[in-house]
Amino acid sequence: MDKYSIIGKRQVRTDSAVKATGAAKFAGDFLLPGMLVGKILRSPLPHAKILNIDTSKAMKLKGVRAVATGKDITDVPHGIMRVDPLPPILRDKYSLAKERVRFIGDEVAAVAAIDEDTAMEAMELIKVDYEELPAVFDIWESLKPGAIQIHENFPGNISTLTAFHHGDVDKAFAESDYILEDKYETQRTHHSYIEPHAVTAEFYASGEVTIWPSTQTPFYDKVCIAETIGVPVNKVRVIKPHVGGGFGGKGDVHSLFPISALLSRMSGKPVQISYTREEDIVSTTRRHPTIIEQKIGVKKDGRIMGFDSKILADGGAYQGISMVSIFVMAVFQHGPYKLPNYRCDARRVYTNKPYCGAQRGHGGIQPRFVIESMMDIIAENLNLDPLEIRRINGLHTGDITLNKFRIRSCGHIESIDRAAEDIGWKDKRKKLPEGKGVGLACNFFASGPGFSYFFTNPPSHSGVNITAEEDGTFLLYTGSSDIGQGSETALAMIAAEAIGLSSIDQLKVIAADTATTPMDLGTYGSRLTTIAGNAAKMAGTKIKDELVETAADMLEANKEDLESRDGRIYVKGNPEKGVTIREAVQTRFQIKRIPLTTVGYYNPPADTGDTSGFAEGKVSLSPTWSFGAHAAEVDVDKETGVVKVNKVSAAHDCGFAINPLAVEGQIEGCVSMTFGQATCEEFRTEKGWTMTNSFLDYKLPTSEDMPDVIPIIVESIDTEGPFGAKEASEGANIPTIPAITNAICDAIGFRVRDLPINPEKILRALEKKGGEK
Amino acid sequence: MRLPKFEYLEPTNVKEITSLLKKNADAILVAGGTDILPKMKQRIVTPKFVINVTKIEDLKKIEFGEKKGLILGSLATLDNISKSKQVIEKFTALAQAAGRIASPQLRNMGTIGGNISIESMCMYFNQSHEWRKGRPHLCFKLGGDRCFVAKGSKECLALFQADTPPALIALGATVTIVGSTGKEKIINIEDFYTQKSKKVNILKPTDFVKQIHIPTPPKGTKSCYLKMAQRAAIDYPIAGAAACITISGNKCKNAGIAVTSVGSGPLRLKEVEDILIGNSITDELIAKAADAAYEKIRPMPHFNISAWYKRKLIRVLVKRSIKQACI
Ligand SMILES: Cc1cc2nc3c(=O)[nH]c(=O)nc-3n(C[C@H](O)[C@H](O)[C@H](O)COP(=O)(O)OP(=O)(O)OC[C@H]3O[C@@H](n4cnc5c(N)ncnc54)[C@H](O)[C@@H]3O)c2cc1C
């Protein structure tokens, strides 16, 4: 018999049928009686004072039901960096601008009208008087003394600053045999989820409002909406519908949510706002572009002694979640290699451009590109095997990093070995003809944040309730948000296994409704399988315990001797002697007449570092960590500079694959996203204008461009995650870029130091090299 | 994004088109709509009348006869052209060009008439109303007074990027245009283009492209179109090159070479043809021809692609397309 009956098996997702048939409802699909269309008027200028907004003409247009401006909202800025003791100034944005606009696309006014054409016409009738202010688009301009201040509270236009120093870095460099200093740049990218932001809101005469947003974090939305429109938090109900992807882009509370509630209150009708793709690309968030100066000192054998990095990120006009972005960029450097001495100074700078936030692989992508490139250079210069230098520096199970991350399970070496084997490393590295090459890179990522940046005192990080129905089936209530990754299926599998059900069909998941489901912090930081999964496991185990007790009475057996599995509770070793779960539930109801509901919850352990405030980098960052390695094979066309990525062998240590089908899907999705960032995606602006505001100009790779992706699941069986599981949805995003650039270096000897790798860069490099010879 | 309001007209024959165009000054033709509808959504074009010409079944045909050659109705779709057996066999470059345009969905809708008639493009021009709102100045193509591609330029420098025109030029196609009087005029495809970015073709507002004709190539002729774009689908070419070569008795008897996405129109490269014609084709000769292409073109940087790269790329594409047309 397999160890488990449900988990570890390839499970088709619970939402497959509704999505395949088109029946699934997304935020923009709701059709409520009398519903109005909402539209947002945006700033056409990169930086300006708002002198006056005249909405009278728009109000008079036939079919217009409400026009809102910054005057109609409270003075509480919306923003998700709320936890004590973070200063309130970190919330630096209003849903509708009050006095000033800071980028082209900033929200200035909003209209609700009977149809979209009328709403658009009304927007043209709103007259905004601006006093244009000087704008800065370049971080160096922004950092210059005397530069215009984008936010008064942030002198020097520095929005976030972190400095982490552990050990004696200078001494470590003095003791190193070899020191490499290098500099890299990464670009802005956009998540490009298939569903642009959308929301439907209905404000009722009772003073309550229900909102269906395309979101990753309904419990944050609830608070921000309540604060922005000035109603008590318990009057706001947020129900997450199906969501067409988020990748971190729907984890910030975007203006359209409070605005839709506001317009609905003003008009007395339900209001729907659906962003156009252009609006979405321009006004939401994107990955931070960075300039990273890095220094690594090693011993002759390749052991890392000292590590020093300086990160400079262009943040755009607002703060958003970026304090976390900068923080994680710094701290995620502590794996997968052991760093005995470490220093990182990171700064984020405001500019008058669309602002940056979280994107899948948050904080991992930029530094990892740098570190993994440099590991290869160091190996080359010390005549070491790139795999060997990664192995000898690798963390191991039981290690505690300098900043107190606990490594509870570690598939680092197995990932390297399996990725290398799959790509044919031994026969290919340095052995392929000129123009062809292979490269490898590793990763390290959090399985859910160990801290909350939003709530100071959340009831728990994740709550799950399970209730038994009279027929012996179950309802599972979770506040967590499935945004397409399949987390509801994973939770159902975990709970069903814990209870001992024979299939997940006996358990229905009710999720992400702030009025009926227990609080969960949201979908970000790859937290659901580990964190909500542990809560589901606890609630399921409690159900099992209760039912085993009943069954013990029914069978006149000791409960310690009973096992619950495949829908039955029976005596271990004597499966005939047992009852069905249904019988146990019904008997229990008959005897006790008490509802059977259990409460599961999970809070990350406090032993991974000290929790005295994350501004100093001392928080419990994650319960446990994922590892992995990607190996890529490329072909470079030496005449055109075109790089073709043939294959990516992507090994990922997810602890234990609850649903291997979903893990493979996540690995493939991860590779496609960062393959895009490596080879073609770049969010570009010019003097504040977004130039890449469509999918024609913002180059997402197409299915025809994709390399073969070979997902390789590594299982290190974690001690903290449910049934040994760790994250599987972001870590595998991280090593693709350096695996590709390392392969390019193997192919043509050229080191890519800025992204994306476009053919022109490669061709220039090839010509330069030819000239040198 | 929404379309602006307009009145919709649906003629059923060419005569009706001509009279509708004559009657309504502010009208535009829509064939597949894949180029013009996005522009309408962006409010670059806001016509009063939209004339949908796709009800004229006759003009969707692809006909071929050894004697009469290939006749493409202007409404033949790119997908059908790219999959037509005769086009693939005898007019390979055209099938390749049509088959590499945009994406499968767009090729199902897009027509050859529309493809040869698309305007030049530019990142300062192909933008939405929202995008343009705060711009202090408009470019020439939007009726403004400057060009943002090159500061100080006295004229529009938008880029012509259609894929089929270079193939059609290399293959020696002609275009039949119906004018306002209903009279048909046949011109060489090369003469269809003005080489001016502000208005790339000679079509008058009342003109309609009825069909395209390509004579059957002589024996020993092969052709090839090569395109390089940022992605394998959706994207316009960074550069594209077509070559049509007739070999007779080991010598190049005839050559047609043309490129796209290098300037204000598709460009026939006579200098390159001259190098090839009359000679036996060797690697050295092809390299010389490719160098001549490199020398001839004077591209501008566009959409993050530098002129430097474009010229290098044209040299490679011209070389490879000639090679493939000789295999
Ligand atoms: C995402 C995207 C990618 C694209 N990629 C490419 C590409 O790679 N290569 C490429 O070449 N094109 C590309 N295009 C442009 C377009 O799809 C094609 O050029 C297509 O062939 C246009 O044909 P259509 O029938 O759709 O033209 P329409 O949009 O209907 O018309 C285009 C223009 O031609 C005029 N017109 C149409 N038919 C006639 C006629 N019979 N007589 C006179 N005037 C006429 C119209 O009035 C209009 O001005 C792309 C478009 C999009 C949206």
Coordinates of N, CA, C and O in Angstrom, one line a residue, chain A residues 639 760 763 767, chain B residues 238-239 261-262 290-300 305-318:
Chain A
E639 N 25.6 34.9 -36.4 CA 25.5 36.0 -37.3 C 24.4 37.0 -36.9 O 24.5 38.2 -37.3
E760 N 20.9 42.0 -30.2 CA 21.8 43.1 -30.5 C 23.0 43.1 -29.6 O 24.2 43.2 -30.0
L763 N 25.2 40.2 -30.5 CA 26.0 40.5 -31.7 C 27.1 41.4 -31.4 O 28.3 41.3 -31.9
E767 N 31.1 40.6 -32.0 CA 32.0 41.4 -32.9 C 33.2 41.9 -32.1 O 34.3 42.0 -32.6
Chain B
I238 N 11.7 42.7 -37.4 CA 12.8 43.7 -37.1 C 13.4 44.0 -38.5 O 13.7 45.1 -38.8
A239 N 13.4 42.9 -39.3 CA 13.8 43.1 -40.7 C 13.3 41.9 -41.5 O 13.2 40.8 -40.9
S261 N 10.9 46.8 -43.4 CA 11.2 47.2 -42.1 C 12.6 47.9 -42.0 O 13.3 47.8 -40.9
V262 N 12.9 48.6 -43.0 CA 14.2 49.3 -43.0 C 14.0 50.8 -43.3 O 14.9 51.6 -43.2
A290 N 25.2 40.6 -50.4 CA 24.7 41.0 -49.0 C 25.4 42.3 -48.5 O 24.7 43.1 -47.9
D291 N 26.7 42.4 -48.8 CA 27.3 43.7 -48.4 C 26.7 44.9 -49.1 O 26.6 45.9 -48.5
A292 N 26.3 44.7 -50.4 CA 25.7 45.8 -51.1 C 24.4 46.2 -50.4 O 24.0 47.3 -50.4
A293 N 23.6 45.2 -50.0 CA 22.4 45.5 -49.3 C 22.7 46.3 -48.0 O 22.0 47.3 -47.7
Y294 N 23.7 45.8 -47.3 CA 24.1 46.5 -46.1 C 24.5 48.0 -46.3 O 24.1 48.9 -45.6
E295 N 25.2 48.2 -47.4 CA 25.6 49.6 -47.8 C 24.4 50.4 -48.2 O 24.3 51.6 -48.0
K296 N 23.4 49.8 -48.8 CA 22.4 50.5 -49.5 C 21.4 51.1 -48.4 O 20.9 52.2 -48.5
I297 N 21.0 50.3 -47.4 CA 19.9 50.7 -46.6 C 20.4 51.7 -45.5 O 21.5 51.7 -45.1
R298 N 19.5 52.6 -45.2 CA 19.8 53.7 -44.2 C 18.6 53.7 -43.1 O 17.9 54.6 -43.1
P299 N 18.6 52.6 -42.3 CA 17.5 52.6 -41.4 C 17.6 53.6 -40.2 O 18.7 54.1 -40.0
M300 N 16.5 53.8 -39.6 CA 16.5 54.6 -38.3 C 16.3 53.6 -37.2 O 15.7 52.6 -37.3
I305 N 15.3 48.9 -31.5 CA 16.2 48.2 -32.4 C 17.1 49.3 -33.0 O 16.6 50.2 -33.6
S306 N 18.4 49.2 -32.9 CA 19.2 50.2 -33.4 C 19.4 50.1 -34.9 O 19.2 49.0 -35.5
A307 N 19.8 51.1 -35.6 CA 20.1 51.1 -37.0 C 21.3 50.2 -37.3 O 21.3 49.4 -38.3
W308 N 22.2 50.2 -36.4 CA 23.4 49.3 -36.5 C 23.0 47.9 -36.6 O 23.4 47.2 -37.5
Y309 N 22.1 47.5 -35.7 CA 21.7 46.1 -35.7 C 20.9 45.7 -37.0 O 21.0 44.7 -37.6
K310 N 20.0 46.7 -37.3 CA 19.2 46.4 -38.5 C 20.0 46.2 -39.8 O 19.7 45.3 -40.6
R311 N 21.0 47.0 -39.9 CA 21.9 46.8 -41.1 C 22.6 45.4 -41.1 O 22.7 44.8 -42.1
K312 N 23.1 45.1 -39.9 CA 23.8 43.8 -39.8 C 22.8 42.7 -40.2 O 23.1 41.7 -40.8
L313 N 21.6 42.8 -39.7 CA 20.6 41.8 -39.8 C 20.2 41.7 -41.3 O 20.0 40.6 -41.8
I314 N 20.0 42.8 -42.0 CA 19.7 42.8 -43.4 C 20.8 42.0 -44.2 O 20.5 41.2 -45.1
R315 N 22.0 42.3 -43.8 CA 23.1 41.6 -44.5 C 22.9 40.1 -44.4 O 23.0 39.3 -45.4
V316 N 22.6 39.6 -43.2 CA 22.5 38.2 -43.0 C 21.2 37.7 -43.7 O 21.3 36.6 -44.3
L317 N 20.1 38.4 -43.6 CA 18.9 37.9 -44.2 C 19.0 37.8 -45.7 O 18.5 36.9 -46.3
V318 N 19.6 38.9 -46.3 CA 19.7 38.9 -47.7 C 20.6 37.7 -48.2 O 20.3 36.9 -49.1

